[in-house]
Amino acid sequence: MPKDSGTDLRDAPASPATSPSEEMYLITVALAEERRGEERLAVAALARELSISPVSANQMIWRLAGRGLMDYHPYQGVALTPAGRAAARRVLRGRRLWRAFLVGHLGFGEEEADALACDLEHLTAPRVADRLESFLGHLAPSVAAGRGSR
């Protein structure tokens, strides 16, 4: 399997007791890094992306920072720590694999597949992702690397 930014996704540990809500914060920051190439994301931008208030975003950011998953400095925005980045990559890997499966094998449209994959990503253990990747075969490398996903 190809490596993504130097980290083998199969080695990314599952964050213990990370909720789907916490995972959404992590992957939102990770996707912003991918799209914009920015290391830090403003709290207001994160809140807007998640359709929540900046106060709610700030509370979760402090929680994730306390768990070592985010780095936050007031007025400088948030960034993922190595552990946060690994957790986000693990979740995004599941999303991208499910999306490829739903579009390529079940015939879902891209928009519906994105929505379903977003739900399934939070339930996908690394072992399930490995088997899904094996099943997908030739589709898996481009999907796991992030091409063809939002």
mmCIF file of C-alpha atoms in Angstrom:
data_model
loop_
_atom_site.group_PDB
_atom_site.id
_atom_site.type_symbol
_atom_site.label_atom_id
_atom_site.label_comp_id
_atom_site.label_asym_id
_atom_site.label_seq_id
_atom_site.Cartn_x
_atom_site.Cartn_y
_atom_site.Cartn_z
ATOM 1 C CA MET A 1 0.000 0.000 0.000
ATOM 2 C CA PRO A 2 1.315 3.475 -0.791
ATOM 3 C CA LYS A 3 2.340 5.710 2.023
ATOM 4 C CA ASP A 4 0.629 9.042 2.610
ATOM 5 C CA SER A 5 2.962 11.833 3.723
ATOM 6 C CA GLY A 6 5.348 9.329 5.238
ATOM 7 C CA THR A 7 2.849 7.507 7.442
ATOM 8 C CA ASP A 8 1.601 4.037 6.557
ATOM 9 C CA LEU A 9 -2.139 4.232 7.205
ATOM 10 C CA ARG A 10 -2.269 0.633 8.391
ATOM 11 C CA ASP A 11 0.028 1.654 11.233
ATOM 12 C CA ALA A 12 -2.149 4.557 12.327
ATOM 13 C CA PRO A 13 -3.469 3.623 15.748
ATOM 14 C CA ALA A 14 -7.139 3.940 16.445
ATOM 15 C CA SER A 15 -7.567 6.733 18.940
ATOM 16 C CA PRO A 16 -9.034 5.194 22.056
ATOM 17 C CA ALA A 17 -12.570 6.362 22.702
ATOM 18 C CA THR A 18 -12.582 8.927 19.897
ATOM 19 C CA SER A 19 -16.182 9.837 19.167
ATOM 20 C CA PRO A 20 -17.575 10.468 15.684
ATOM 21 C CA SER A 21 -17.883 14.145 16.642
ATOM 22 C CA GLU A 22 -14.208 14.330 17.638
ATOM 23 C CA GLU A 23 -13.257 12.533 14.433
ATOM 24 C CA MET A 24 -15.162 15.119 12.380
ATOM 25 C CA TYR A 25 -13.040 17.888 13.900
ATOM 26 C CA LEU A 26 -9.849 15.983 13.134
ATOM 27 C CA ILE A 27 -10.745 15.185 9.542
ATOM 28 C CA THR A 28 -12.041 18.709 8.892
ATOM 29 C CA VAL A 29 -8.640 20.122 9.862
ATOM 30 C CA ALA A 30 -6.858 17.389 7.858
ATOM 31 C CA LEU A 31 -8.946 18.098 4.747
ATOM 32 C CA ALA A 32 -8.311 21.838 5.100
ATOM 33 C CA GLU A 33 -4.583 21.078 5.202
ATOM 34 C CA GLU A 34 -4.927 18.975 2.032
ATOM 35 C CA ARG A 35 -7.031 21.524 0.147
ATOM 36 C CA ARG A 36 -5.351 24.732 1.180
ATOM 37 C CA GLY A 37 -1.909 23.580 2.167
ATOM 38 C CA GLU A 38 -2.298 25.498 5.430
ATOM 39 C CA GLU A 39 -0.861 24.140 8.626
ATOM 40 C CA ARG A 40 -3.245 26.064 10.863
ATOM 41 C CA LEU A 41 -6.963 26.557 10.510
ATOM 42 C CA ALA A 42 -8.743 29.475 12.162
ATOM 43 C CA VAL A 43 -11.305 28.463 14.775
ATOM 44 C CA ALA A 44 -13.980 30.501 12.964
ATOM 45 C CA ALA A 45 -13.239 28.642 9.703
ATOM 46 C CA LEU A 46 -13.422 25.281 11.485
ATOM 47 C CA ALA A 47 -16.742 26.254 13.096
ATOM 48 C CA ARG A 48 -18.098 27.342 9.713
ATOM 49 C CA GLU A 49 -17.021 24.065 8.059
ATOM 50 C CA LEU A 50 -18.796 22.076 10.784
ATOM 51 C CA SER A 51 -21.856 24.391 10.928
ATOM 52 C CA ILE A 52 -21.425 25.029 14.642
ATOM 53 C CA SER A 53 -20.766 28.061 16.816
ATOM 54 C CA PRO A 54 -17.186 29.203 17.441
ATOM 55 C CA VAL A 55 -17.791 28.684 21.169
ATOM 56 C CA SER A 56 -18.700 25.015 20.608
ATOM 57 C CA ALA A 57 -15.692 24.594 18.326
ATOM 58 C CA ASN A 58 -13.424 26.136 20.940
ATOM 59 C CA GLN A 59 -14.653 23.736 23.629
ATOM 60 C CA MET A 60 -13.977 20.684 21.473
ATOM 61 C CA ILE A 61 -10.601 22.035 20.369
ATOM 62 C CA TRP A 62 -9.511 22.347 23.993
ATOM 63 C CA ARG A 63 -10.685 18.779 24.645
ATOM 64 C CA LEU A 64 -8.767 17.446 21.632
ATOM 65 C CA ALA A 65 -5.700 19.496 22.563
ATOM 66 C CA GLY A 66 -5.856 18.006 26.052
ATOM 67 C CA ARG A 67 -5.823 14.535 24.514
ATOM 68 C CA GLY A 68 -2.786 15.386 22.406
ATOM 69 C CA LEU A 69 -4.653 15.323 19.078
ATOM 70 C CA MET A 70 -4.662 19.053 18.273
ATOM 71 C CA ASP A 71 -2.319 21.939 18.826
ATOM 72 C CA TYR A 72 -4.145 25.161 19.631
ATOM 73 C CA HIS A 73 -2.858 28.641 20.322
ATOM 74 C CA PRO A 74 -5.441 31.420 20.691
ATOM 75 C CA TYR A 75 -5.545 33.755 17.674
ATOM 76 C CA GLN A 76 -3.229 31.415 15.728
ATOM 77 C CA GLY A 77 -5.717 28.653 14.943
ATOM 78 C CA VAL A 78 -5.488 24.890 15.241
ATOM 79 C CA ALA A 79 -3.238 22.249 13.754
ATOM 80 C CA LEU A 80 -3.151 18.496 14.096
ATOM 81 C CA THR A 81 -0.476 16.857 16.190
ATOM 82 C CA PRO A 82 1.165 13.731 14.753
ATOM 83 C CA ALA A 83 -1.318 11.622 16.750
ATOM 84 C CA GLY A 84 -4.249 13.727 15.510
ATOM 85 C CA ARG A 85 -3.031 13.494 11.930
ATOM 86 C CA ALA A 86 -2.712 9.695 12.209
ATOM 87 C CA ALA A 87 -6.246 9.424 13.618
ATOM 88 C CA ALA A 88 -7.621 11.670 10.850
ATOM 89 C CA ARG A 89 -5.838 9.629 8.169
ATOM 90 C CA ARG A 90 -7.267 6.417 9.584
ATOM 91 C CA VAL A 91 -10.809 7.793 9.423
ATOM 92 C CA LEU A 92 -10.305 9.346 5.979
ATOM 93 C CA ARG A 93 -8.897 6.074 4.698
ATOM 94 C CA GLY A 94 -12.150 4.383 5.726
ATOM 95 C CA ARG A 95 -14.207 7.132 4.081
ATOM 96 C CA ARG A 96 -12.325 6.901 0.809
ATOM 97 C CA LEU A 97 -12.450 3.115 0.698
ATOM 98 C CA TRP A 98 -16.199 3.064 1.422
ATOM 99 C CA ARG A 99 -16.769 5.732 -1.207
ATOM 100 C CA ALA A 100 -14.912 3.670 -3.826
ATOM 101 C CA PHE A 101 -16.902 0.569 -2.856
ATOM 102 C CA LEU A 102 -20.253 2.362 -2.935
ATOM 103 C CA VAL A 103 -19.607 4.013 -6.306
ATOM 104 C CA GLY A 104 -17.608 1.270 -7.989
ATOM 105 C CA HIS A 105 -19.447 -1.825 -6.797
ATOM 106 C CA LEU A 106 -22.902 -0.765 -5.636
ATOM 107 C CA GLY A 107 -23.555 1.915 -8.251
ATOM 108 C CA PHE A 108 -24.292 4.823 -5.915
ATOM 109 C CA GLY A 109 -23.903 8.337 -7.257
ATOM 110 C CA GLU A 110 -20.957 10.312 -5.940
ATOM 111 C CA GLU A 111 -22.981 12.666 -3.734
ATOM 112 C CA GLU A 112 -24.945 9.874 -2.058
ATOM 113 C CA ALA A 113 -21.794 7.757 -1.711
ATOM 114 C CA ASP A 114 -20.017 10.676 0.002
ATOM 115 C CA ALA A 115 -22.828 11.010 2.552
ATOM 116 C CA LEU A 116 -22.956 7.272 3.254
ATOM 117 C CA ALA A 117 -19.169 6.971 3.439
ATOM 118 C CA CYS A 118 -19.116 9.818 5.960
ATOM 119 C CA ASP A 119 -21.398 7.754 8.214
ATOM 120 C CA LEU A 120 -19.534 4.480 7.670
ATOM 121 C CA GLU A 121 -16.066 5.934 8.260
ATOM 122 C CA HIS A 122 -16.708 6.210 12.000
ATOM 123 C CA LEU A 123 -17.580 2.512 12.261
ATOM 124 C CA THR A 124 -14.652 1.160 10.270
ATOM 125 C CA ALA A 125 -12.032 -0.716 12.261
ATOM 126 C CA PRO A 126 -8.555 -0.885 10.688
ATOM 127 C CA ARG A 127 -9.042 -4.606 10.032
ATOM 128 C CA VAL A 128 -12.246 -3.906 8.090
ATOM 129 C CA ALA A 129 -10.492 -1.165 6.093
ATOM 130 C CA ASP A 130 -7.659 -3.596 5.265
ATOM 131 C CA ARG A 131 -10.132 -6.177 3.964
ATOM 132 C CA LEU A 132 -12.087 -3.574 2.032
ATOM 133 C CA GLU A 133 -8.847 -2.368 0.487
ATOM 134 C CA SER A 134 -7.948 -5.937 -0.538
ATOM 135 C CA PHE A 135 -11.399 -6.397 -2.046
ATOM 136 C CA LEU A 136 -11.184 -3.154 -4.006
ATOM 137 C CA GLY A 137 -7.809 -4.115 -5.450
ATOM 138 C CA HIS A 138 -6.792 -1.670 -8.167
ATOM 139 C CA LEU A 139 -9.143 1.063 -6.895
ATOM 140 C CA ALA A 140 -7.635 1.120 -3.411
ATOM 141 C CA PRO A 141 -4.288 2.925 -3.984
ATOM 142 C CA SER A 142 -5.788 6.038 -5.582
ATOM 143 C CA VAL A 143 -8.678 6.085 -3.131
ATOM 144 C CA ALA A 144 -6.519 5.685 -0.029
ATOM 145 C CA ALA A 145 -4.216 8.433 -1.289
ATOM 146 C CA GLY A 146 -7.175 10.799 -1.404
ATOM 147 C CA ARG A 147 -7.820 11.252 -5.094
ATOM 148 C CA GLY A 148 -11.500 11.317 -5.960
ATOM 149 C CA SER A 149 -12.720 12.320 -2.518
ATOM 150 C CA ARG A 150 -13.596 15.526 -0.837
#
